[in-house]
Short mmCIF file of C-alpha atoms in Angstrom, two decimals:
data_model
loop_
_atom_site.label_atom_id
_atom_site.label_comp_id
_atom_site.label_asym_id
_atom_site.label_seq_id
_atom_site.Cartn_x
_atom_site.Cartn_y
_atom_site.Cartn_z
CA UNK A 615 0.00 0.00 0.00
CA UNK A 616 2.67 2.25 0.70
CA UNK A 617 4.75 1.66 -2.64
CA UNK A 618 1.42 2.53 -4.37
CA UNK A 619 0.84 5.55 -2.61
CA UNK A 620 4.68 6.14 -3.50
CA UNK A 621 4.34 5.26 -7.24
CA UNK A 622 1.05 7.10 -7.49
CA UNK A 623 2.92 10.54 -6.41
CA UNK A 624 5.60 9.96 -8.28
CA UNK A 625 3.27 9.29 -11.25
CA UNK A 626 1.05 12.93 -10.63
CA UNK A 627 5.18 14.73 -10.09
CA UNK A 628 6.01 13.54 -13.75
CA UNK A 629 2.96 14.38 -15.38
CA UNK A 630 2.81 17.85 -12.93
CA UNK A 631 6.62 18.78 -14.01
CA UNK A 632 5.99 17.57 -17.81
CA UNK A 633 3.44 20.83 -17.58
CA UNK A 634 5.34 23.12 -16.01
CA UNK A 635 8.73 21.90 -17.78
CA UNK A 636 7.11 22.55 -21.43
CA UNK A 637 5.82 25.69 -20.49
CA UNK A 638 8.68 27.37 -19.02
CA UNK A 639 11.56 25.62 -19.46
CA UNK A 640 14.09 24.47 -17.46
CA UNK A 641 15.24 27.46 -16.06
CA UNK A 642 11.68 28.80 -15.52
CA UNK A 643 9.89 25.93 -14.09
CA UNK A 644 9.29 26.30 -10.13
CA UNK A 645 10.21 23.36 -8.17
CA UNK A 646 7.47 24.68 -5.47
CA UNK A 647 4.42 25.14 -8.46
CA UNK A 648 4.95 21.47 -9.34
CA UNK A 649 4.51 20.11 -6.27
CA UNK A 650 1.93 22.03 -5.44
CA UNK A 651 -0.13 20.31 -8.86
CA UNK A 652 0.93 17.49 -7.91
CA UNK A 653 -0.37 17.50 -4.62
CA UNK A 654 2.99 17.09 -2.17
CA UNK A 655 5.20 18.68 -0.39
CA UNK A 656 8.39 20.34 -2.45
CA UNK A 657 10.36 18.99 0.30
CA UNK A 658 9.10 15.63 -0.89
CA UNK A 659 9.68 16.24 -4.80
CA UNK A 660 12.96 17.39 -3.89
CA UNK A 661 13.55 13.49 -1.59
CA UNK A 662 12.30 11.74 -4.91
CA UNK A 663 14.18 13.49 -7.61
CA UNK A 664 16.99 15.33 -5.89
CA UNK A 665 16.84 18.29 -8.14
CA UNK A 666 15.25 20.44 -10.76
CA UNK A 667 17.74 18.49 -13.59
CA UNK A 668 17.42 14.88 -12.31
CA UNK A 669 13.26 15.63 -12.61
CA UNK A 670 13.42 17.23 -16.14
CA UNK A 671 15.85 13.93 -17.12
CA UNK A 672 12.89 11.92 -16.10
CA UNK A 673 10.11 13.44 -17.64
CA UNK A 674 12.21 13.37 -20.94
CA UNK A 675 12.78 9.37 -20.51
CA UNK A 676 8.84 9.26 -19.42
CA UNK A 677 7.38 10.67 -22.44
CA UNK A 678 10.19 9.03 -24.75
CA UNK A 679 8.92 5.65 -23.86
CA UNK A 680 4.91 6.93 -24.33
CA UNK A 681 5.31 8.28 -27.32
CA UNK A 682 7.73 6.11 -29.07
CA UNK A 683 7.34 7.00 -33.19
CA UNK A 684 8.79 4.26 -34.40
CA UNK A 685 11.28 5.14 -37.65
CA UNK A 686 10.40 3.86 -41.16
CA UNK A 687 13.50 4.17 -43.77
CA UNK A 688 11.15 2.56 -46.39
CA UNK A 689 8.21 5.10 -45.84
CA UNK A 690 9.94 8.60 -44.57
CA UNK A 691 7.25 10.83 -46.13
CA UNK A 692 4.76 8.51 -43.74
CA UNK A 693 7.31 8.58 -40.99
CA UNK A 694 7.71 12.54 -41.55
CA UNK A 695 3.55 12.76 -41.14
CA UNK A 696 3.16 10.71 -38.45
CA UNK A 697 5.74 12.61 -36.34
CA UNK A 698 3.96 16.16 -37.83
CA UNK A 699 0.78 14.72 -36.08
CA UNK A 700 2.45 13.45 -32.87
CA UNK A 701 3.62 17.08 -32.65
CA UNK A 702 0.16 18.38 -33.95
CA UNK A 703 -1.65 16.35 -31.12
CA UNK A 704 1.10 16.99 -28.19
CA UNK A 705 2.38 20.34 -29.15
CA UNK A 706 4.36 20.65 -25.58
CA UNK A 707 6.24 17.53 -26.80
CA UNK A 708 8.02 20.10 -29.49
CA UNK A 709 8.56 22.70 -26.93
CA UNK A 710 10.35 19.94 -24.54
CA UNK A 711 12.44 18.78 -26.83
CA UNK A 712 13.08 22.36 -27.68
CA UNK A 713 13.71 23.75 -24.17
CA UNK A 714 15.83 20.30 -24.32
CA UNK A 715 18.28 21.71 -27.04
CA UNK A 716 18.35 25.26 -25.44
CA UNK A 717 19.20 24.20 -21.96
CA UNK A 718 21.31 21.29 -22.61
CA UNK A 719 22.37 21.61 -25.99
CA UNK A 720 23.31 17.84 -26.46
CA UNK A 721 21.12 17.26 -29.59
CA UNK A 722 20.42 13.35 -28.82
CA UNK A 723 22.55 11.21 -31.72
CA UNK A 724 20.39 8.97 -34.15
CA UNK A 725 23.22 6.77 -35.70
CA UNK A 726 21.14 3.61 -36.75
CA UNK A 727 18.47 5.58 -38.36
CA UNK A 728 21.67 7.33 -40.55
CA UNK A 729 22.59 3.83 -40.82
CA UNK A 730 19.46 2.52 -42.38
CA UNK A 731 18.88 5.63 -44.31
CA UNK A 732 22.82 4.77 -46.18
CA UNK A 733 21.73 1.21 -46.43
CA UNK A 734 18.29 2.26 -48.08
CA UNK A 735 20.33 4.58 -50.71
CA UNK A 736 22.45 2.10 -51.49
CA UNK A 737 19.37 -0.60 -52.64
CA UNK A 738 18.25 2.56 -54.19
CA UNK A 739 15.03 2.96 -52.45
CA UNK A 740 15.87 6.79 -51.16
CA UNK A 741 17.63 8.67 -53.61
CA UNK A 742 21.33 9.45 -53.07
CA UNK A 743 20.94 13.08 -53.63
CA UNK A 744 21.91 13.48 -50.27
CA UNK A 745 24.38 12.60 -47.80
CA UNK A 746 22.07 10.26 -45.54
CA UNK A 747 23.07 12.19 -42.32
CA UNK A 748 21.37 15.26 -44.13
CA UNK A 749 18.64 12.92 -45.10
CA UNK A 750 17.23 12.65 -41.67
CA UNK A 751 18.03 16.27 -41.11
CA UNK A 752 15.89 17.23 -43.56
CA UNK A 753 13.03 15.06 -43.08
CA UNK A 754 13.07 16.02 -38.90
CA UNK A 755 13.29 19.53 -40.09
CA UNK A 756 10.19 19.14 -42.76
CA UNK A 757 8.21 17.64 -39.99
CA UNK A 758 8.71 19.68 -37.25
CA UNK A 759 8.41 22.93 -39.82
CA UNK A 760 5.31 24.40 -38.07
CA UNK A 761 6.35 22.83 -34.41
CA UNK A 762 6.68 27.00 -33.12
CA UNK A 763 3.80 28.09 -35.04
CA UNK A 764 0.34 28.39 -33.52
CA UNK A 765 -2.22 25.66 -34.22
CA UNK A 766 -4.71 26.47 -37.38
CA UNK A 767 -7.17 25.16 -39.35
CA UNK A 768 -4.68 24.32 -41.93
CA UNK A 769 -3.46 21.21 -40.29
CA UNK A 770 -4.54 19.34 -43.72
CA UNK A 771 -2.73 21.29 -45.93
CA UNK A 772 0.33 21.31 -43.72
CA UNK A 773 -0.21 17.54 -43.34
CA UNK A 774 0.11 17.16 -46.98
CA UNK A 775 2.96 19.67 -47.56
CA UNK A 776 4.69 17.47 -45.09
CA UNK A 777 4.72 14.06 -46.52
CA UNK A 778 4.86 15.69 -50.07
CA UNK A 779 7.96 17.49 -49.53
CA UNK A 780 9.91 14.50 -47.53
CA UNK A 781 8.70 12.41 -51.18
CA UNK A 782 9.77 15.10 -53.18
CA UNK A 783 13.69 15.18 -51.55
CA UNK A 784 14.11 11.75 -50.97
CA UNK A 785 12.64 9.96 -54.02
CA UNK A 786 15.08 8.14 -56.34
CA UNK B 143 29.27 64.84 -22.89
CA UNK B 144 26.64 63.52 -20.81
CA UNK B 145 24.62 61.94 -23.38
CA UNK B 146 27.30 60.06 -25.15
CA UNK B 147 27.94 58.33 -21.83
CA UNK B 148 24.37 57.11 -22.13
CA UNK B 149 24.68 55.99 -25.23
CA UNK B 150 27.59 53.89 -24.66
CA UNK B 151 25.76 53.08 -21.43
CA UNK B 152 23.14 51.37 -23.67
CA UNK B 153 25.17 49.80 -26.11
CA UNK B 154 27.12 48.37 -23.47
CA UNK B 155 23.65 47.24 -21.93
CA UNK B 156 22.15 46.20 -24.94
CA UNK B 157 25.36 43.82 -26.32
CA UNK B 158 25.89 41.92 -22.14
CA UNK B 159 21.78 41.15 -22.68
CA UNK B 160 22.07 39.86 -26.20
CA UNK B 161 24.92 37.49 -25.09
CA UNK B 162 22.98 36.63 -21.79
CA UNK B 163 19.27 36.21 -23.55
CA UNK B 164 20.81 33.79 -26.27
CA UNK B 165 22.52 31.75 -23.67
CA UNK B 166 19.67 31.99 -20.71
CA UNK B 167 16.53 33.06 -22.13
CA UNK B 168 14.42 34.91 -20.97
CA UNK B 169 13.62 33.28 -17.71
CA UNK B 170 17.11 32.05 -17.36
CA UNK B 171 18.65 35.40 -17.54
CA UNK B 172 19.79 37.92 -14.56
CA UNK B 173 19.96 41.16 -14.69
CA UNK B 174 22.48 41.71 -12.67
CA UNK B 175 24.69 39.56 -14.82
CA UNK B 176 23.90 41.88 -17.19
CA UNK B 177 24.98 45.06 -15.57
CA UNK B 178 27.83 43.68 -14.22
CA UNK B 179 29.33 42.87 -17.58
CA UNK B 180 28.28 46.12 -19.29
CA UNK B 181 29.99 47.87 -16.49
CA UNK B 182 27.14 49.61 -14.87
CA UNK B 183 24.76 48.89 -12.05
CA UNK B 184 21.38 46.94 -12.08
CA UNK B 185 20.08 49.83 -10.94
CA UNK B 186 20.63 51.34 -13.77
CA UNK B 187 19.60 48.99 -16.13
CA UNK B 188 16.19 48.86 -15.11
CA UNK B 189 16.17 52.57 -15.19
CA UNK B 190 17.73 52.74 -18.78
CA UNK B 191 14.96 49.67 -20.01
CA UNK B 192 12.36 49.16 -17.05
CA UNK B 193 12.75 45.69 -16.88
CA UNK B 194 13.94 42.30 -18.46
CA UNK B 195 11.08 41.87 -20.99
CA UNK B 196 11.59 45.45 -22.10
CA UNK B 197 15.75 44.54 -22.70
CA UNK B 198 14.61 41.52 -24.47
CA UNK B 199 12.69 43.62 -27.02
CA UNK B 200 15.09 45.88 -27.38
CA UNK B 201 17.80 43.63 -27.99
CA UNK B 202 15.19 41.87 -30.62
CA UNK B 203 14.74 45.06 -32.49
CA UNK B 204 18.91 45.84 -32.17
CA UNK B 205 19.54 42.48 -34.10
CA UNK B 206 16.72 42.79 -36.49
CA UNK B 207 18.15 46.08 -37.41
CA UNK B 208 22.01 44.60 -37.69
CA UNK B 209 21.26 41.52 -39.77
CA UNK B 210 18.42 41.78 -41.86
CA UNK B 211 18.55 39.79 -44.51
CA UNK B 212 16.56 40.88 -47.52
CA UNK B 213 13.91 38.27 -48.75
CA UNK B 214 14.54 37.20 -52.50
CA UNK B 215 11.52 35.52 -54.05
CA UNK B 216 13.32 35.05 -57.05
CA UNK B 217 16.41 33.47 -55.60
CA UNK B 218 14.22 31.44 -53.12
CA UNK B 219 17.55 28.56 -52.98
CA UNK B 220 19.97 31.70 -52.57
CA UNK B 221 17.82 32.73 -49.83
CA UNK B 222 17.86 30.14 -47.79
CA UNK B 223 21.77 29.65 -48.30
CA UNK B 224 22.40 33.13 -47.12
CA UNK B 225 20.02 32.39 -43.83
CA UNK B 226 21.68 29.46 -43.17
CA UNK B 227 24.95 31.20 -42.96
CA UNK B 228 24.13 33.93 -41.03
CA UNK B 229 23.14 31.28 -38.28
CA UNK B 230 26.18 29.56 -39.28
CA UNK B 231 28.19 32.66 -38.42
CA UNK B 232 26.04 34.04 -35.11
CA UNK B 233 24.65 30.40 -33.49
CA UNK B 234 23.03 32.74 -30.72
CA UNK B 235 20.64 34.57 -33.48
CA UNK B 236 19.05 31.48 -34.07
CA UNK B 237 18.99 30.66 -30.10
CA UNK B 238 17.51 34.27 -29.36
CA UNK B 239 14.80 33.67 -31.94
CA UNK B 240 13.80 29.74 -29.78
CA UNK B 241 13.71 31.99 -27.07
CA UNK B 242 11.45 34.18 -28.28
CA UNK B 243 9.07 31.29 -29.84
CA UNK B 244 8.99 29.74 -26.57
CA UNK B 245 8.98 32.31 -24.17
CA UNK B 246 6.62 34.32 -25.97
CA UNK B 247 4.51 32.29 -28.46
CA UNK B 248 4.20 35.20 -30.64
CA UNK B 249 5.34 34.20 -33.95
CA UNK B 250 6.30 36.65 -36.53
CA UNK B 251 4.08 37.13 -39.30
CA UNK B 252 5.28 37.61 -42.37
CA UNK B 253 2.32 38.37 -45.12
CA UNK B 254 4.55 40.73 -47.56
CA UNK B 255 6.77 37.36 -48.11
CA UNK B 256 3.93 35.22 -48.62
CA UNK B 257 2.33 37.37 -51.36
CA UNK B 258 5.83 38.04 -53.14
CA UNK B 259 5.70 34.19 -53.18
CA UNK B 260 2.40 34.17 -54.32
CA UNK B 261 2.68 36.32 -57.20
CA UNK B 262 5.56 34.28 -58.64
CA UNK B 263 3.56 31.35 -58.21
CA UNK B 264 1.04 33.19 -60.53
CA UNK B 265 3.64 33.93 -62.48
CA UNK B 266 5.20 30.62 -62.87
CA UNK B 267 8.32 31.33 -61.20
CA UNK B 268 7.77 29.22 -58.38
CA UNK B 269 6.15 25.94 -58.31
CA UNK B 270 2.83 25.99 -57.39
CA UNK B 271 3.13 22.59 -55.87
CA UNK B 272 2.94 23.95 -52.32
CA UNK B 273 0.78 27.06 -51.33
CA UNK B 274 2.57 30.22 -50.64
CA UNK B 275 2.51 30.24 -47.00
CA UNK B 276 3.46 26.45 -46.93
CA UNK B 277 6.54 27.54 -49.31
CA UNK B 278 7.94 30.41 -47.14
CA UNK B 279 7.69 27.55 -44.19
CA UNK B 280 9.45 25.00 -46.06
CA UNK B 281 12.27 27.50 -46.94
CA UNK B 282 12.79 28.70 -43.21
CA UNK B 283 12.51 25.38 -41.65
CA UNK B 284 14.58 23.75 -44.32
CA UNK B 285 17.42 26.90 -43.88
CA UNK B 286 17.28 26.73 -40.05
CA UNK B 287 17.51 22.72 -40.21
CA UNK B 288 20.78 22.76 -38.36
CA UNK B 289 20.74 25.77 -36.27
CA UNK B 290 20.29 23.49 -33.35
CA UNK B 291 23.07 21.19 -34.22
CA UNK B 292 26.76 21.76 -32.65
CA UNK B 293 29.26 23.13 -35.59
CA UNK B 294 30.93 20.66 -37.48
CA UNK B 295 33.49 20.21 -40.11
CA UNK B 296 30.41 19.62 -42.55
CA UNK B 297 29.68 23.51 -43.53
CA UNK B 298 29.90 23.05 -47.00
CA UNK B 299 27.86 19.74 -47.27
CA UNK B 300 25.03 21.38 -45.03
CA UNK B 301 24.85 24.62 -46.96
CA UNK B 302 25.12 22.81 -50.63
CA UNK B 303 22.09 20.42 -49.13
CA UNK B 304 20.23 23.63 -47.97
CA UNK B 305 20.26 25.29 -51.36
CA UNK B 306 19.85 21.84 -53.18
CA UNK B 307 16.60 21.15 -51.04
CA UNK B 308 15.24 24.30 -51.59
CA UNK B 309 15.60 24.70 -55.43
CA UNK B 310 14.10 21.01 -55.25
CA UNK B 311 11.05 22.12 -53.71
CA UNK B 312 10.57 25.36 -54.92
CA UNK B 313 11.61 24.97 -58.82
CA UNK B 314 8.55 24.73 -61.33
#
């Protein structure tokens, strides 16, 4: 009983700090306001997670195993649309990865995906117009282009401007 | 006498703030960091600029003013070559503009781009593929594609892939 009462306040902390984290950043987030959503003490926030950094780390490994996109070398205009609506539909998942690169600036490494991307040009299923480094580049970039901007009734046209310009750079 | 102390005063002021906002951010930043590097007291600062948000604009509208960068509808590929190397060259501009996304959430609108990009759609300059907002998206996210990255020895392999994507998606 007591674990669950532990896990269960550990549980409200993450999803409290995940708030507060993509909405002002590392820097701007307030220990003190996310304990107080999540119904503790900070003391107590502070005993669980020892600091500010060590709680941001785990929200970031939290939501990277809910929201696992799973890459598709074969389909990247697909991949590239279902990561514009996993943005679309969690929009403070952009900003946390953004405050992410701000704050930390240790852009995380994606060395198999570069790795399937050169083994996919070679068989000549995405074009070699590219280096295969600047292949994923562009087709993070592409789907994250309106990440920042406000949400809009376009989100079909920028859904299809998405996969169509990932098809149109990495066709053969 | 008096008022070219000010002035330098404010420079001074206004070149400590753009160095601390692009690091810190907003939130992150201290204005008595500030001060202390341009020389003069807090006390001053907030007498010169009222307060942080007002320094944040100001530095905003300082940098806007240094490194404008003319839009060229008709060299869309240029374009976004010459962006990418002015973020190339000053790494904080693009980290002062993420602040200001996140911080603020008030995007900047750019209509007289869009409609120079519409009218050479009309005019069969530029691909009508992708409509005209969509386009001047496509070119920023696609020029700003690595601004987040750490430097590397790849310059001329990220800029040639910058132009190359762009001509690709803009080109009739």
């Amino acid at each position: 009983m007591h674990d669950r009462d532990r896990e269960r306040t550990r549980r409200r902390l993450l999803d409290a700090a995940f708030v507060e984290f993509a909405a002002h950043g590392i820097a701007g987030a307030r220990m003190e306001r996310i304990a107080r959503i999540a119904r503790c003490s900070a003391g107590l926030a502070y005993n669980y997670y020892g600091g500010k950094d060590e709680l941001f780390d785990a929200v970031q490994s939290d939501v990277a195993g809910a929201t696992a996109l799973e890459f598709d070398v074969l389909d990247l205009p697909g991949y590239a649309g279902r990561l514009y609506d996993l943005q679309h539909q969690h929009p403070e998942l952009a900003r946390l990865a953004t405050w992410q690169r701000l704050e930390r600036r240790s852009p995380v490494s994606r060395t198999a995906d570069v790795e399937a991307i050169r083994s996919a040009q070679e068989s000549g299923l995405v074009s070699s117009r590219f280096p295969a480094e600047q292949v994923l580049q562009l087709v993070l970039a592409v789907a994250s282009m309106w990440a920042a901007a406000p949400s809009s009734s376009d989100h079909g046209v920028r859904r299809r401007t998405v996969e169509d310009a990932v098809r149109r750079l990495v066709e053969p």
